[in-house]
mmCIF file of C-alpha atoms in Angstrom:
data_model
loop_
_atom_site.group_PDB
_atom_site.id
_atom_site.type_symbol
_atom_site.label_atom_id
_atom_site.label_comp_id
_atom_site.label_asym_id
_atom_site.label_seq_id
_atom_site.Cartn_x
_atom_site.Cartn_y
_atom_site.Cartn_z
ATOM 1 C CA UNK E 1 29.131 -2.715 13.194
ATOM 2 C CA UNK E 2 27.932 -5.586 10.691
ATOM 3 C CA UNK E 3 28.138 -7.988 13.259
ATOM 4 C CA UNK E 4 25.793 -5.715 15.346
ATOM 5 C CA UNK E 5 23.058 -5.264 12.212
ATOM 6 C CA UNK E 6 23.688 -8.708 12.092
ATOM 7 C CA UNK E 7 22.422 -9.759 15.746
ATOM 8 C CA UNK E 8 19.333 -7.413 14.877
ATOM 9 C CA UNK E 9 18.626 -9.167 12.167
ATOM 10 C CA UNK E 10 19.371 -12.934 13.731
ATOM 11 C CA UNK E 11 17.368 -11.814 17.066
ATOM 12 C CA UNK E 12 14.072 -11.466 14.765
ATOM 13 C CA UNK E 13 14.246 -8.317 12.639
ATOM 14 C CA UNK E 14 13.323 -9.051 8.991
ATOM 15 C CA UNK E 15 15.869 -6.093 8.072
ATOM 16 C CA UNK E 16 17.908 -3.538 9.441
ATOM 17 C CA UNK E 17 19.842 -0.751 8.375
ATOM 18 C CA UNK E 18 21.825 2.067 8.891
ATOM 19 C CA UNK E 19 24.511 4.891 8.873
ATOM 20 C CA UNK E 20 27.134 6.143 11.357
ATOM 21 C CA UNK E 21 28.755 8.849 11.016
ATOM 22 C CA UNK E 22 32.516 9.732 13.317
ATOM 23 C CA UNK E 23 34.502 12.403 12.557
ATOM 24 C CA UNK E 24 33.888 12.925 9.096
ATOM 25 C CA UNK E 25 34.137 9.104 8.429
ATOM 26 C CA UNK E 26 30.874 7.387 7.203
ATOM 27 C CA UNK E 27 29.762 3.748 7.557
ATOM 28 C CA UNK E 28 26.624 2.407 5.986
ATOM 29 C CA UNK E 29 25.132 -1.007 6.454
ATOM 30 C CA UNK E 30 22.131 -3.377 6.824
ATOM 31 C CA UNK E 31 21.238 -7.491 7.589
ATOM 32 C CA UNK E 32 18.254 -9.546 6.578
ATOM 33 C CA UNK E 33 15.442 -8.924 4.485
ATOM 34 C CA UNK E 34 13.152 -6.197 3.246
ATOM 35 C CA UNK E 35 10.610 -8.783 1.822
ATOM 36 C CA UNK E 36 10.100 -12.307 4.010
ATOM 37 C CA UNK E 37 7.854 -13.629 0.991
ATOM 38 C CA UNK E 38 11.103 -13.238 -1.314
ATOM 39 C CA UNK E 39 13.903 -13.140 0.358
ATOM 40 C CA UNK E 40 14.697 -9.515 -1.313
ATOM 41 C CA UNK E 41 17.643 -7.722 1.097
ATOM 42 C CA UNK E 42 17.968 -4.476 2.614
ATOM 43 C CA UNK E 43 20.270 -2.346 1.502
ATOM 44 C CA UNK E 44 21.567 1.068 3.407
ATOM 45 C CA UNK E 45 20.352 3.314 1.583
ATOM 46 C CA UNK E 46 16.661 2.199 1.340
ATOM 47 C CA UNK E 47 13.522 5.068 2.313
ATOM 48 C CA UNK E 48 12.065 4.374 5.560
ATOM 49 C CA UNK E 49 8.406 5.544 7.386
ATOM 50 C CA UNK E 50 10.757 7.299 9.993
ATOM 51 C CA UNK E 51 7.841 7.865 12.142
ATOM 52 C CA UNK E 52 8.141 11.064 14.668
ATOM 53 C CA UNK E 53 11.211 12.081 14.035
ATOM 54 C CA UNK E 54 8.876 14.597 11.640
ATOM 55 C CA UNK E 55 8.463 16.377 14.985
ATOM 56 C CA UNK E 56 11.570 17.598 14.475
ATOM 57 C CA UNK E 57 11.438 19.160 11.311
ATOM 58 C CA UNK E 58 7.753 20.383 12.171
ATOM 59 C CA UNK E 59 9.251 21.946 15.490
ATOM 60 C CA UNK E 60 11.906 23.747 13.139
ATOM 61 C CA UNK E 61 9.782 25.711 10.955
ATOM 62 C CA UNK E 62 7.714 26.610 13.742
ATOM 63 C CA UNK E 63 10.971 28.258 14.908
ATOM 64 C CA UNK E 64 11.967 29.766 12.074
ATOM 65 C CA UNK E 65 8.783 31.607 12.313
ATOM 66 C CA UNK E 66 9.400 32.455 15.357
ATOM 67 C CA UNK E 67 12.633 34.103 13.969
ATOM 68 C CA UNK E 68 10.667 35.882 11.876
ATOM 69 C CA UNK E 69 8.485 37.504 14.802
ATOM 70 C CA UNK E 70 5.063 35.289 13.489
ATOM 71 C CA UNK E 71 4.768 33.145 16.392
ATOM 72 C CA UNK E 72 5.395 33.774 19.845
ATOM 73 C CA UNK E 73 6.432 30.939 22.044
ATOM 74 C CA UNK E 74 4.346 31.963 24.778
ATOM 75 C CA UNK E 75 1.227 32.782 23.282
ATOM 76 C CA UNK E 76 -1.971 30.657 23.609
ATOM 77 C CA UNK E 77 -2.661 28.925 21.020
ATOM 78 C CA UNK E 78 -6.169 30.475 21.333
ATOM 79 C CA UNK E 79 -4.910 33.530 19.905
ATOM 80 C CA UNK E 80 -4.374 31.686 16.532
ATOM 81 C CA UNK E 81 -6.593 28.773 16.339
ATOM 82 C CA UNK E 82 -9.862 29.450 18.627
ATOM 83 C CA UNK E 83 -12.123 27.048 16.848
ATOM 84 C CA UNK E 84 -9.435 23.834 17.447
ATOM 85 C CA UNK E 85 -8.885 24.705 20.658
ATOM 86 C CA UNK E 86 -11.645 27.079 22.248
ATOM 87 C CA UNK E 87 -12.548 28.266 25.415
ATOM 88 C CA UNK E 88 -10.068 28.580 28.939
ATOM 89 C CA UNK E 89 -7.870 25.875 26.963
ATOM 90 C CA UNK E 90 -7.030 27.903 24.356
ATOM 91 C CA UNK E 91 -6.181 30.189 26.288
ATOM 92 C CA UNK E 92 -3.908 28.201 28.801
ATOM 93 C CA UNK E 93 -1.688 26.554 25.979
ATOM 94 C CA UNK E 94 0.942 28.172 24.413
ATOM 95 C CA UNK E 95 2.857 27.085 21.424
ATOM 96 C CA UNK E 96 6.138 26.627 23.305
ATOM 97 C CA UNK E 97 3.717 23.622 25.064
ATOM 98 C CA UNK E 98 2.754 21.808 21.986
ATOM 99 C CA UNK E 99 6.207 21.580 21.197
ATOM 100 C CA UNK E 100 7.088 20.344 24.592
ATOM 101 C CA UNK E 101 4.247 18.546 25.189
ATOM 102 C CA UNK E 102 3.229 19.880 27.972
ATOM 103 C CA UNK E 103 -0.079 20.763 26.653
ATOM 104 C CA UNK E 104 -2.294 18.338 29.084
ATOM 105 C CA UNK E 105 -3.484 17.595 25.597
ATOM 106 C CA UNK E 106 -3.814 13.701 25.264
ATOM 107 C CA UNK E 107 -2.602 11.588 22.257
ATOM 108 C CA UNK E 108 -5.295 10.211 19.664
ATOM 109 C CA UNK E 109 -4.279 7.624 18.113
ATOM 110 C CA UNK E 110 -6.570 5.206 20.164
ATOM 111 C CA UNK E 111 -9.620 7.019 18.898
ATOM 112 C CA UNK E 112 -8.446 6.892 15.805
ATOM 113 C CA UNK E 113 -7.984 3.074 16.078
ATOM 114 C CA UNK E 114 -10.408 2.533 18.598
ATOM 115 C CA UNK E 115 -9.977 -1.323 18.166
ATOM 116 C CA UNK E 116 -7.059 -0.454 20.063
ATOM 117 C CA UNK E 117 -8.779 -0.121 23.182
ATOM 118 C CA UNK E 118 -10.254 -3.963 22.958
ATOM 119 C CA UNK E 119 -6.766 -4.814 21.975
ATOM 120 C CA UNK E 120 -7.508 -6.029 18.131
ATOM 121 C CA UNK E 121 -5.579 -4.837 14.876
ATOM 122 C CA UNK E 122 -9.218 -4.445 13.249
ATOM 123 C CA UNK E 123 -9.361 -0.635 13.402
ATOM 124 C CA UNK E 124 -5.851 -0.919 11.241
ATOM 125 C CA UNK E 125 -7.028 -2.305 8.597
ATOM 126 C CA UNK E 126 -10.154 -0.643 8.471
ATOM 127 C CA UNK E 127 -8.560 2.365 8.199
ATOM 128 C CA UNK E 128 -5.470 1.622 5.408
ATOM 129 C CA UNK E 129 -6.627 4.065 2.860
ATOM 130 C CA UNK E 130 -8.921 6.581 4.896
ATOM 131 C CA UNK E 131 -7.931 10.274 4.686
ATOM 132 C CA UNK E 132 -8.232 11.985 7.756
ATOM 133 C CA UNK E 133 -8.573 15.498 8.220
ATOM 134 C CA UNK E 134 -6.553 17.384 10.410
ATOM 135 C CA UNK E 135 -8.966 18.789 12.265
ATOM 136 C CA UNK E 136 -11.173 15.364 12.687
ATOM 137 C CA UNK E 137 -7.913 14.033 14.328
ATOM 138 C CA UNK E 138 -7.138 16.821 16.667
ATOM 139 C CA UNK E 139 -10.663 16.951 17.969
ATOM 140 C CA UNK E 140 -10.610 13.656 19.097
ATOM 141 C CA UNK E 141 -7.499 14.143 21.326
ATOM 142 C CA UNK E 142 -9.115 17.570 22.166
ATOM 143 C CA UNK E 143 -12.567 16.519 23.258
ATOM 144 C CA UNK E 144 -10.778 13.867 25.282
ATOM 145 C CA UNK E 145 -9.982 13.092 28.959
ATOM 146 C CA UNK E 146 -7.200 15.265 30.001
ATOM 147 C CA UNK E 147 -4.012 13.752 30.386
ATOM 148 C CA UNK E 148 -2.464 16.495 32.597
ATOM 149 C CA UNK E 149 -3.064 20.521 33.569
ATOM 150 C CA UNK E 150 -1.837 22.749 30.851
ATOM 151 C CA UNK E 151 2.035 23.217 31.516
ATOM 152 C CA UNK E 152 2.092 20.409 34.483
ATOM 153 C CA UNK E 153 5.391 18.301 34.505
ATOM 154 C CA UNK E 154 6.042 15.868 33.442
ATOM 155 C CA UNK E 155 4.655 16.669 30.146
ATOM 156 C CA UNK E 156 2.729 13.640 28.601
ATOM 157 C CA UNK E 157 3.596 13.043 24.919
ATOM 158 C CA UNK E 158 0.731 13.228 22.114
ATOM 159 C CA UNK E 159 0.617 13.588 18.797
ATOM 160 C CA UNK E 160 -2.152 16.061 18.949
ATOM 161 C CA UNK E 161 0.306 18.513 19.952
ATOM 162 C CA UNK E 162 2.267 18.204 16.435
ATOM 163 C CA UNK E 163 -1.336 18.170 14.453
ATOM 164 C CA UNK E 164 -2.035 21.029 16.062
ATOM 165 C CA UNK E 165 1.434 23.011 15.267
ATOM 166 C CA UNK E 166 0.690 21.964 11.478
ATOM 167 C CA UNK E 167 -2.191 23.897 11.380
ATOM 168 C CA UNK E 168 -0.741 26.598 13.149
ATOM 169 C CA UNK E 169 2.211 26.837 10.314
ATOM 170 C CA UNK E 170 -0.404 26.856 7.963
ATOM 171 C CA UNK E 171 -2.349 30.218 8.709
ATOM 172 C CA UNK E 172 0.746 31.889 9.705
ATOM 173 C CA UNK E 173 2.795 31.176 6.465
ATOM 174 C CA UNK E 174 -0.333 31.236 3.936
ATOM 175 C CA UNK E 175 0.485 27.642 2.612
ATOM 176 C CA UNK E 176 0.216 23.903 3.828
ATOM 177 C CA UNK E 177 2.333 23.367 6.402
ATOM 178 C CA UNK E 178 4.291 19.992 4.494
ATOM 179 C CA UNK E 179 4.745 22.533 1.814
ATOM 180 C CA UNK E 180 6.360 24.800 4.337
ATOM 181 C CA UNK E 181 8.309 22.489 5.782
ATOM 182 C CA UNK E 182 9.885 21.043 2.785
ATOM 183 C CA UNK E 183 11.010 24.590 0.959
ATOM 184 C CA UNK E 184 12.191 25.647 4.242
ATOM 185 C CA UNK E 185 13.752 22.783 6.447
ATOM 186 C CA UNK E 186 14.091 20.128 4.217
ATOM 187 C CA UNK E 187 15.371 21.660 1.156
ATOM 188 C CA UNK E 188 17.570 24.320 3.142
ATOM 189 C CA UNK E 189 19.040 20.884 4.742
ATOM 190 C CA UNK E 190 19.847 19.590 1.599
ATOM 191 C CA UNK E 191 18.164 16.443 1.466
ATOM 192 C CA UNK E 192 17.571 14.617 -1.862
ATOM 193 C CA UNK E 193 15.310 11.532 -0.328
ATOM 194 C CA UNK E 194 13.289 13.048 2.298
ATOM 195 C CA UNK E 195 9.577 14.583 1.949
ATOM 196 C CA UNK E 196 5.795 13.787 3.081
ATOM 197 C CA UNK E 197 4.276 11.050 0.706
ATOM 198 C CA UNK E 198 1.693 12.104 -1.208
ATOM 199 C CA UNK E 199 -0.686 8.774 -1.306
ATOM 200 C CA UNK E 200 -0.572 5.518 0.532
ATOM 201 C CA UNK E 201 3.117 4.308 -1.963
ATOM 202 C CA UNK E 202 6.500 5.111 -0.458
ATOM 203 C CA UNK E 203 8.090 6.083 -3.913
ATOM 204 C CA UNK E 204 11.869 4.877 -5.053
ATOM 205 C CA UNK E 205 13.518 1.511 -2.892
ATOM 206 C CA UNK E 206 12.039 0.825 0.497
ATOM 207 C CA UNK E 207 11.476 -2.192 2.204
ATOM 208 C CA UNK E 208 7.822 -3.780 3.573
ATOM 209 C CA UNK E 209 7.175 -2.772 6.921
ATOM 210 C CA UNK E 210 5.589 -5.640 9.288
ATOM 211 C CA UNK E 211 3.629 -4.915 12.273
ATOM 212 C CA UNK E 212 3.185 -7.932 15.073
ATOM 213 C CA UNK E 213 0.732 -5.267 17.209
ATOM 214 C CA UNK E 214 2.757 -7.179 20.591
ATOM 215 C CA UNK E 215 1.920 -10.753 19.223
ATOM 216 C CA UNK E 216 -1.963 -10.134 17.842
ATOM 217 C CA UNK E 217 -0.695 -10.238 14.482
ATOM 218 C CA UNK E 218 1.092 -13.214 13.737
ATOM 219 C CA UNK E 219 2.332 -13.461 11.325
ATOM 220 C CA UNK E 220 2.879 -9.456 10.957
ATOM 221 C CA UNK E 221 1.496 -8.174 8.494
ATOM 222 C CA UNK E 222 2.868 -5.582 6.165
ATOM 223 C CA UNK E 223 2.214 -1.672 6.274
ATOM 224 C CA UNK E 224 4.136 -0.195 4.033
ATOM 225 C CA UNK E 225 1.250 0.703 1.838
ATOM 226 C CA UNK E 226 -0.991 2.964 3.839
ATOM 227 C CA UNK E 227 -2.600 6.662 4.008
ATOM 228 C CA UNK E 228 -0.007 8.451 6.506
ATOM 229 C CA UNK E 229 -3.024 11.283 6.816
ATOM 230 C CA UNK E 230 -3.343 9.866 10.437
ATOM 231 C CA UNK E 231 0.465 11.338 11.412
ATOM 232 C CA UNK E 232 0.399 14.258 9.385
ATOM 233 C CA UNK E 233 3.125 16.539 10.433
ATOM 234 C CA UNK E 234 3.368 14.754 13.678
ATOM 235 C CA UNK E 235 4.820 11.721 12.233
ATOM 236 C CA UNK E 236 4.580 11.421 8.279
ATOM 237 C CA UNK E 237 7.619 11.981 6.793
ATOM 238 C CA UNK E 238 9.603 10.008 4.638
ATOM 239 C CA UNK E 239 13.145 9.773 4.580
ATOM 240 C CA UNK E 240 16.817 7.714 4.766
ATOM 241 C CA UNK E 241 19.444 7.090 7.462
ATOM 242 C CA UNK E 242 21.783 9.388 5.149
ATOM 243 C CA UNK E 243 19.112 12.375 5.424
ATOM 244 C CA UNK E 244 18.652 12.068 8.769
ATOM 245 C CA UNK E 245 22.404 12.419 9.647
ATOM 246 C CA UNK E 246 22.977 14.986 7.217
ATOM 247 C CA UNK E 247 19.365 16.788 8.597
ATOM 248 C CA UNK E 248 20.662 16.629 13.012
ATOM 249 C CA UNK E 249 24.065 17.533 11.729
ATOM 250 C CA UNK E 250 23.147 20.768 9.977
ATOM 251 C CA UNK E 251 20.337 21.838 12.604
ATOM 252 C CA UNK E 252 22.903 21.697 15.588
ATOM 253 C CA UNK E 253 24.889 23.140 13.416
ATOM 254 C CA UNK E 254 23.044 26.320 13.280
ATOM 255 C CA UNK E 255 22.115 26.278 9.891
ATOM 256 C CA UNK E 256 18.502 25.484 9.780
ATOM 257 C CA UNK E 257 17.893 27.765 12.593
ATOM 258 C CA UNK E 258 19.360 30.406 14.371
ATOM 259 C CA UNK E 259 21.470 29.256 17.609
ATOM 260 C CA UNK E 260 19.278 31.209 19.874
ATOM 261 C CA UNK E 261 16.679 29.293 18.739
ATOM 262 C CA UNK E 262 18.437 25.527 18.547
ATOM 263 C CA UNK E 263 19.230 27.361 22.467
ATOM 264 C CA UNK E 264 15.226 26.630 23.056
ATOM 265 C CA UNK E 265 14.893 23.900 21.468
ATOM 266 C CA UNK E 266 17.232 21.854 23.747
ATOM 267 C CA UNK E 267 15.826 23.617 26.955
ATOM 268 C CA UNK E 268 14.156 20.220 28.077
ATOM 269 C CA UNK E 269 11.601 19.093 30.747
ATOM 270 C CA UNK E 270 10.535 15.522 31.692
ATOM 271 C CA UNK E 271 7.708 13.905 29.584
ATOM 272 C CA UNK E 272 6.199 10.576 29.831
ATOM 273 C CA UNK E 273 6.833 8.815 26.488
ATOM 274 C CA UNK E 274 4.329 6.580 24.795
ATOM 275 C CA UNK E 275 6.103 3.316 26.021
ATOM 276 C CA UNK E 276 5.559 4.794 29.699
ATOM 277 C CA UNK E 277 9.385 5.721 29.971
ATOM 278 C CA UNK E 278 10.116 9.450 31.400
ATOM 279 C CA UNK E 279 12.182 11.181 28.689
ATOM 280 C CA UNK E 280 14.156 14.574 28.170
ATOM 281 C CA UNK E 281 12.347 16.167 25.937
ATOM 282 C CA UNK E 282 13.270 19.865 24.408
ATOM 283 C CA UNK E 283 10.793 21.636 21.311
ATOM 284 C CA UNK E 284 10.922 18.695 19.147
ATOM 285 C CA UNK E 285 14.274 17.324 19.878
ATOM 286 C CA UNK E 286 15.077 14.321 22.532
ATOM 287 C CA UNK E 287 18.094 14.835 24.977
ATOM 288 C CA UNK E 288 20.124 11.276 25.108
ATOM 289 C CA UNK E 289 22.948 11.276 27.749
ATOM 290 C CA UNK E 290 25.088 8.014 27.323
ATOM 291 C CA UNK E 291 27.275 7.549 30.230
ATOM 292 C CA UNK E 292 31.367 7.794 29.299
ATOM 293 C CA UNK E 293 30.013 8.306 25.604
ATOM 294 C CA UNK E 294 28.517 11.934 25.786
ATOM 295 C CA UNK E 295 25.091 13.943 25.079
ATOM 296 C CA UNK E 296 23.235 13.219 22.462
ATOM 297 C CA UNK E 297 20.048 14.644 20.630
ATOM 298 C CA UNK E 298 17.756 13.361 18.096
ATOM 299 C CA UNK E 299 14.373 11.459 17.893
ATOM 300 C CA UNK E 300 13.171 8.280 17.281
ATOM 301 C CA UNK E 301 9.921 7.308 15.840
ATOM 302 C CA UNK E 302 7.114 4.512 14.559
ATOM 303 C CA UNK E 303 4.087 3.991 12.338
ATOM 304 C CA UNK E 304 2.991 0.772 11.591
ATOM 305 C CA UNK E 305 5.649 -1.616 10.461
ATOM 306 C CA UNK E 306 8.313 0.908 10.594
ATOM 307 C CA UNK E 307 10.442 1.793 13.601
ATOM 308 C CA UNK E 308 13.453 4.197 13.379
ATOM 309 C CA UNK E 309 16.270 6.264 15.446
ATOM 310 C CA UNK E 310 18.861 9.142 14.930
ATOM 311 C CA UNK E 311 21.108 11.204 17.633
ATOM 312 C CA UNK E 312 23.608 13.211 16.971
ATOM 313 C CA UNK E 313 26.280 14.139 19.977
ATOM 314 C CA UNK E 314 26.243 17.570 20.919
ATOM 315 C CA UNK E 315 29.540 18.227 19.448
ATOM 316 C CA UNK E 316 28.726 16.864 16.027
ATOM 317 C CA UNK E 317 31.354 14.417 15.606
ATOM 318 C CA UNK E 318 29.392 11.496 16.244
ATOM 319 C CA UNK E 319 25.940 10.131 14.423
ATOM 320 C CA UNK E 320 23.628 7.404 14.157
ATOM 321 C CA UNK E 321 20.579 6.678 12.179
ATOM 322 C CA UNK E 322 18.810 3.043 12.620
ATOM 323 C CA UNK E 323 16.476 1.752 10.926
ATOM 324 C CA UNK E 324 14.183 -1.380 11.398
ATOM 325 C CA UNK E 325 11.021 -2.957 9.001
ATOM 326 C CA UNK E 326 9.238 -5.269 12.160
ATOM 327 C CA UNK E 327 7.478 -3.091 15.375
ATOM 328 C CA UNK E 328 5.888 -4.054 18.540
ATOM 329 C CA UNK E 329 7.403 -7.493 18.950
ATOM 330 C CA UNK E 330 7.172 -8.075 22.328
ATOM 331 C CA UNK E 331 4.099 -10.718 22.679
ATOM 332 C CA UNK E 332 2.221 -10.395 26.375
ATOM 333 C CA UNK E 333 3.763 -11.930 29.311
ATOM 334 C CA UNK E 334 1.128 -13.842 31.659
ATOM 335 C CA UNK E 335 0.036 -10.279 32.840
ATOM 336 C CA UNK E 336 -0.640 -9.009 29.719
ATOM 337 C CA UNK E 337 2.380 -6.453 29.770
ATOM 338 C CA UNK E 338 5.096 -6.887 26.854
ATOM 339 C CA UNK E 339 7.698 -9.135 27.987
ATOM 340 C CA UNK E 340 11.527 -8.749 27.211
ATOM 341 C CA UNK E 341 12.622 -9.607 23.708
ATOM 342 C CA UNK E 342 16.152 -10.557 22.197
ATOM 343 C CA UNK E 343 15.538 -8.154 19.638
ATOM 344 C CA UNK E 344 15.408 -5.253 22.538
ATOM 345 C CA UNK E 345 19.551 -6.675 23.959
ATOM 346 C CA UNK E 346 20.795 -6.762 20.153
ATOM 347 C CA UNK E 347 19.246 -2.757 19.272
ATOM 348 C CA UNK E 348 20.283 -2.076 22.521
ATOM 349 C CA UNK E 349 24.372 -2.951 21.854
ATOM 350 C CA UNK E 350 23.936 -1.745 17.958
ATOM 351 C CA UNK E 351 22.813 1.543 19.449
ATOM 352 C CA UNK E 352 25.636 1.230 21.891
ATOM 353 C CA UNK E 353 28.184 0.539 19.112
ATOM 354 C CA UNK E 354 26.806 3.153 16.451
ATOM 355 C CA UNK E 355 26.587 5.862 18.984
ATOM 356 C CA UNK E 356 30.229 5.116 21.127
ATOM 357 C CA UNK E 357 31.697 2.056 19.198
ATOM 358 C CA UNK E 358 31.540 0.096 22.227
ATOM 359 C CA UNK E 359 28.543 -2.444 22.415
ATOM 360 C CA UNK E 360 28.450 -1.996 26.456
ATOM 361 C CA UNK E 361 26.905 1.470 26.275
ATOM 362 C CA UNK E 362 23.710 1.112 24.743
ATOM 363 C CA UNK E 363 20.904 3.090 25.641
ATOM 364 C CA UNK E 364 18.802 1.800 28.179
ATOM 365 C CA UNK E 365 15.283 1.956 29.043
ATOM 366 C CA UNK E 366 13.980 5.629 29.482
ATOM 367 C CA UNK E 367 16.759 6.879 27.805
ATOM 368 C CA UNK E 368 14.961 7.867 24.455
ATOM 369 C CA UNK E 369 15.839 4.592 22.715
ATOM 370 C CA UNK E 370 12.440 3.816 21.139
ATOM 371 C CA UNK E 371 8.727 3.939 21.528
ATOM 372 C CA UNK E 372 6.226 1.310 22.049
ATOM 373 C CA UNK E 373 3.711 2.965 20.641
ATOM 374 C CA UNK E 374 2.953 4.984 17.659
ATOM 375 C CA UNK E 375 4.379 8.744 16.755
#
């Protein structure tokens, strides 16, 4: 496994980390650096931006409400929040597709960083310590083009969606939804280094997070200070590879929700991920089938600078949580598309050795193994 964090690391990763889990055995590692300017190293058990893998603990208290008889999975959403989503919409969208994203509802992040669209990290900067509103966000992806009919398949993945569950956990519980979530999901999990950050600091060890933008920034530049109030409950959390383990392995374990419930949550359908890539996709959870290795579920996630992945097999026994402190390094080919990186070959056979302990099985492309974009 070193030798694997190594390649990461040697393939252009500033630092890389991790935790694998088999059988009851643990293994914790990491390579390289979590500062280039000093030389500082990575160590396993740093806190990471993990990015949307927060979908999955926002999908889980929506569940556990859902337990509790508060939310209905089929319901429109227009039955609890008419002013965010008014009109036919409202009433076309249920719950169960926000957490599916099959909402039609597109993602938006590029009009929240609308120098996006003109390809320039401008909007990034601009925006480091602005506090967005919940609402502001989820009107923008609202009050945008369509990206499919409500309930259409493939399902097109958006962050709105996950903005828009927040809300909805936080008029049927009476308190903020991040509150919610951490009493319920990620205390009840038992995790000691995992919550929603407060201000723009990641508090206790963590490592600078670089963003390259696909080659506009160059050198990256480092994110790890920044207002997460544009993720929200989408993709905000804070946590460590030990967490996340300990997190999958205790909600497919039934003890975070109910197994009727973790029963819907891996009912799946097809959604396009941000990278383009058709995934599996359940309420919140990612469906990763690794050929001669086994299923897998989990998510993966990014925010600026910060890029991170953890599936669990279906049976328990086997777990992986990988974390890395560069994102979006593949520069432009001649077309303008991201071209093929080292970096992609040597996550690819650490993935394959975390998850089977043989680095032929990675995961491949449209497999869940990352996403190019944000969330």
């Amino acid at each position: 496994m070193k030798s694997a964090l190594d390649a990461v690391h040697h393939a252009g990763i500033p630092g890389v980390f991790a935790e694998v889990r088999d059988a009851g055995r643990v293994w914790r590692g990491a390579s390289g650096v979590a500062d280039v300017g000093t030389g500082r190293p990575v160590t396993p058990d740093m806190r990471q931006r993990v990015g949307s893998i927060t979908k999955t603990f926002t999908a889980a208290a929506i569940m556990q409400q859902v337990e509790q008889g508060r939310i209905r999975l089929d319901a429109p959403i227009g039955d609890h929040l008419p002013q965010l989503v008014p009109g036919e919409r409202g009433r076309k969208i249920t719950v169960r597709m926000l957490l599916n994203h099959t909402s039609g509802l597109p993602d938006y992040i590029r009009y929240a960083f609308p120098s996006l669209q003109d390809m320039s990290p401008k909007s990034l900067d601009d925006n480091r310590f602005r506090r967005f509103r919940p609402a502001e966000l989820i009107g923008m992806g609202v009050n945008a083009p369509p990206a499919s009919e409500p309930g259409a398949t493939p399902g097109v993945y958006s962050n709105t969606n996950y903005l828009l569950l927040g809300q909805l956990l936080e008029q049927v519980t009476g308190t903020t939804a991040e509150e919610y979530i951490t009493r319920n999901v990620i205390e009840r999990a038992g995790l000691r280094h995992t919550g929603f950050p407060t201000g723009p600091r990641i508090e206790g060890p963590h490592a600078r997070m670089y963003e390259s933008l696909w080659g506009l920034i160059d050198p990256p530049r480092d994110y790890s200070v920044y207002d997460p109030s544009w993720t929200g409950t989408g993709a905000a959390l804070v946590s460590t590879m030990e967490d996340l383990n300990r997190f999958y392995g205790r909600l497919l374990d039934g003890k975070i929700v109910n197994r009727s419930s973790l029963a819907q949550m891996q009912r799946t359908v097809p959604v396009i991920a941000l990278d383009g890539s058709t995934i599996e996709y359940g309420l919140g959870l990612h469906k990763v089938v690794v050929r001669d290795c086994g299923t897998f579920w989990g998510h993966d996630g990014t925010v600026w600078g910060a890029g991170t992945i953890s599936l669990t097999r279906a049976d328990g026994r086997r777990q992986m949580s990988v974390a890395v402190n560069l994102q979006r390094w593949n520069g432009p080919d001649s077309s303008g598309e991201p071209r093929h990186h080292p970096v992609d070959d040597a996550l690819n056979a650490l993935y394959g050795q975390a998850m089977c302990g043989d680095a032929d099985a990675g995961v491949g492309p449209g497999e869940g193994a990352g996403e190019a974009s944000t969330g």
